[in-house]
Amino acid sequence: SDNLFAKQVAQNKFKRSSKMNKLFEKLKPIMNNSDDKVVIFSHFLGFIELLKFEFSNEGIGVLVFDGSLTKNRRAEIISQFTNSAENRILIVSIKTGGVGLNLTVANHVFLMEPWWNPAFEHQAIDRVYRIGQKKEVQIVRFICTDTVETRIHFIQEEKMELASNTLTAGSIEKREDNIANIRKVFQ
């Protein structure tokens, strides 16, 4: 996919997606009117590459935190994001940066696509929205309607409801129903 992307870019055949257009639309007032910082989470390395390309085209510098970085380089990226006024956007591979990071310097979170397990998203958001955060945190989840993303979002809601009902069930019958529902999810 990286080779295909490189060929499309070289031939000027790459066209920005509606999701990217919406991201840039939402980023514009943040970047123009404040000193706020932004963390963008994505699951897909190819999409992260596209984002880097588009930010470069817009003349906007970004930092990228993904699994290809050495331990030392990861520490450098986080330090640059935390301590530099110029480095205001950090793109993070959700699998690499979903846990173990303190990103409370940021106060805007963009989740570029849903993940079937809502805990991944919650852990990612918790990197920014946690003890030590001094600003109000804005979280934006991008979900394209009438796509697989809509179905993933539906599965997330079902899982959250199922977990909530299981934890709060009062009667034996209700618990048995919830256990039966959990079994359905894993069949």
Coordinates of C-alpha atoms in Angstrom, one line a residue:
S1 CA 0.0 0.0 0.0
D2 CA 2.9 2.4 0.7
N3 CA 4.2 1.8 -2.9
L4 CA 0.7 2.5 -4.3
F5 CA 0.5 5.7 -2.2
A6 CA 3.9 6.9 -3.4
K7 CA 2.9 6.3 -7.0
Q8 CA -0.3 8.2 -6.6
V9 CA 1.4 11.1 -5.0
A10 CA 4.1 11.2 -7.7
Q11 CA 1.3 11.2 -10.4
N12 CA -0.8 13.8 -8.5
K13 CA -3.6 11.2 -8.3
F14 CA -4.0 11.4 -4.5
K15 CA -7.2 13.1 -3.5
R16 CA -7.9 14.0 0.1
S17 CA -10.7 12.1 1.7
S18 CA -13.8 13.7 3.2
K19 CA -12.6 12.5 6.6
M20 CA -9.3 14.4 6.1
N21 CA -11.1 17.4 4.9
K22 CA -13.2 17.4 8.1
L23 CA -10.1 17.0 10.2
F24 CA -8.4 20.0 8.6
E25 CA -11.6 22.0 9.0
K26 CA -11.8 21.2 12.7
L27 CA -8.0 21.9 13.2
K28 CA -8.1 25.3 11.5
P29 CA -9.6 27.3 14.4
I30 CA -7.5 25.4 16.9
M31 CA -4.3 26.2 15.1
N32 CA -5.2 29.8 14.3
N33 CA -6.7 31.0 17.6
S34 CA -4.9 29.3 20.4
D35 CA -1.8 27.6 21.8
D36 CA -3.7 24.4 22.3
K37 CA -2.1 21.1 21.4
V38 CA -3.7 18.2 19.5
V39 CA -3.3 14.4 19.5
I40 CA -4.6 12.5 16.5
F41 CA -5.0 8.8 17.0
S42 CA -5.2 6.3 14.1
H43 CA -5.0 2.5 13.8
F44 CA -3.6 2.5 10.3
L45 CA 0.0 3.3 9.5
G46 CA -1.0 4.0 5.9
F47 CA -3.5 6.6 7.0
I48 CA -0.8 8.1 9.3
E49 CA 1.4 8.4 6.2
L50 CA -1.4 10.1 4.3
L51 CA -1.9 12.5 7.2
K52 CA 1.9 13.3 7.3
F53 CA 1.8 14.0 3.6
E54 CA -1.2 16.3 3.9
F55 CA 0.1 18.2 6.8
S56 CA 3.4 18.7 4.9
N57 CA 1.4 20.0 1.9
E58 CA -0.3 22.5 4.3
G59 CA 3.0 23.6 5.7
I60 CA 2.1 22.3 9.1
G61 CA 4.8 20.5 11.1
V62 CA 3.7 17.4 13.0
L63 CA 5.3 14.8 15.2
V64 CA 4.6 11.1 14.7
F65 CA 4.7 8.4 17.4
D66 CA 4.4 4.9 16.0
G67 CA 5.9 1.4 16.5
S68 CA 8.9 2.1 14.2
L69 CA 10.5 4.4 16.7
T70 CA 13.3 3.4 19.0
K71 CA 12.8 3.8 22.7
N72 CA 15.1 6.9 22.7
R73 CA 13.3 8.4 19.7
R74 CA 10.0 7.9 21.4
A75 CA 11.2 9.8 24.4
E76 CA 12.5 12.6 22.1
I77 CA 9.1 12.9 20.3
I78 CA 7.2 13.1 23.6
S79 CA 9.7 15.7 24.9
Q80 CA 9.4 17.8 21.8
F81 CA 5.6 17.7 21.9
T82 CA 5.5 18.5 25.6
N83 CA 8.1 21.2 25.8
S84 CA 8.0 23.0 22.4
A85 CA 5.5 25.7 21.5
E86 CA 6.0 24.9 17.8
N87 CA 5.2 21.2 18.0
R88 CA 1.4 21.4 18.5
I89 CA 0.2 18.3 16.7
L90 CA 1.1 14.7 17.5
I91 CA -0.1 11.8 15.4
V92 CA -0.1 8.6 17.3
S93 CA -0.6 5.0 16.3
I94 CA -3.2 3.9 18.8
K95 CA -1.6 0.5 19.3
T96 CA 1.7 2.1 20.2
G97 CA 0.5 5.1 22.1
G98 CA -2.7 3.9 23.7
V99 CA -1.1 3.2 27.0
G100 CA 1.9 4.4 29.1
L101 CA 2.0 8.0 27.8
N102 CA 1.2 11.2 29.6
L103 CA -0.1 13.7 27.0
T104 CA -1.9 16.1 29.3
V105 CA -0.1 19.0 27.5
A106 CA -2.7 18.5 24.8
N107 CA -6.4 19.2 25.1
H108 CA -7.8 18.1 21.7
V109 CA -8.1 14.5 20.8
F110 CA -9.1 13.2 17.3
L111 CA -9.9 9.5 16.9
M112 CA -9.8 9.0 13.1
E113 CA -11.5 5.6 13.0
P114 CA -13.4 3.4 15.5
W115 CA -12.0 0.2 16.9
W116 CA -14.2 -2.8 17.7
N117 CA -12.9 -2.8 21.3
P118 CA -14.0 0.5 22.9
A119 CA -11.3 0.0 25.6
F120 CA -8.6 0.9 23.0
E121 CA -10.2 4.2 22.4
H122 CA -10.8 4.9 26.1
Q123 CA -7.1 4.1 26.9
A124 CA -6.0 6.5 24.1
I125 CA -8.3 9.3 25.4
D126 CA -7.0 8.7 28.9
R127 CA -3.4 9.7 27.7
V128 CA -4.8 13.3 27.4
Y129 CA -7.7 13.3 29.8
R130 CA -6.2 12.3 33.1
I131 CA -4.8 13.6 36.4
G132 CA -2.7 16.6 35.6
Q133 CA -4.9 17.9 32.8
K134 CA -5.5 21.6 33.4
K135 CA -7.7 22.4 30.4
E136 CA -11.0 21.3 29.1
V137 CA -10.5 18.4 26.7
Q138 CA -12.3 18.2 23.4
I139 CA -12.7 14.8 21.9
V140 CA -13.8 14.2 18.3
R141 CA -14.5 10.7 16.9
F142 CA -14.7 10.4 13.2
I143 CA -17.2 7.8 11.9
C144 CA -18.2 7.6 8.3
T145 CA -21.9 6.8 7.9
D146 CA -23.0 3.8 5.9
T147 CA -19.6 2.1 6.2
V148 CA -18.0 -0.6 8.3
E149 CA -17.2 2.1 10.8
T150 CA -20.9 2.5 11.5
R151 CA -21.1 -1.2 12.3
I152 CA -18.0 -1.1 14.5
H153 CA -19.6 1.8 16.4
F154 CA -22.8 -0.2 16.9
I155 CA -20.7 -3.2 18.2
Q156 CA -18.9 -0.8 20.6
E157 CA -22.3 0.4 22.0
E158 CA -23.5 -3.2 22.4
K159 CA -20.4 -4.2 24.3
M160 CA -20.6 -1.1 26.6
E161 CA -24.3 -1.8 27.3
L162 CA -23.6 -5.5 27.9
A163 CA -20.8 -4.7 30.3
S164 CA -22.9 -2.2 32.1
N165 CA -25.8 -4.6 32.5
T166 CA -23.6 -7.4 33.7
L167 CA -22.0 -5.3 36.3
T168 CA -25.3 -3.9 37.6
A169 CA -27.6 -6.9 37.3
G170 CA -29.5 -7.4 40.5
S171 CA -31.4 -10.7 40.0
I172 CA -30.2 -14.1 39.2
E173 CA -32.4 -14.2 36.1
K174 CA -31.0 -10.9 34.8
R175 CA -27.5 -12.2 35.4
E176 CA -28.2 -15.4 33.4
D177 CA -29.6 -13.3 30.6
N178 CA -26.5 -11.2 30.6
I179 CA -24.3 -14.2 30.6
A180 CA -26.2 -15.6 27.6
N181 CA -25.7 -12.3 25.8
I182 CA -22.0 -12.3 26.5
R183 CA -21.8 -15.8 25.0
K184 CA -23.6 -14.5 21.9
V185 CA -20.9 -11.9 21.4
F186 CA -18.1 -14.5 21.4
Q187 CA -19.8 -17.1 19.3

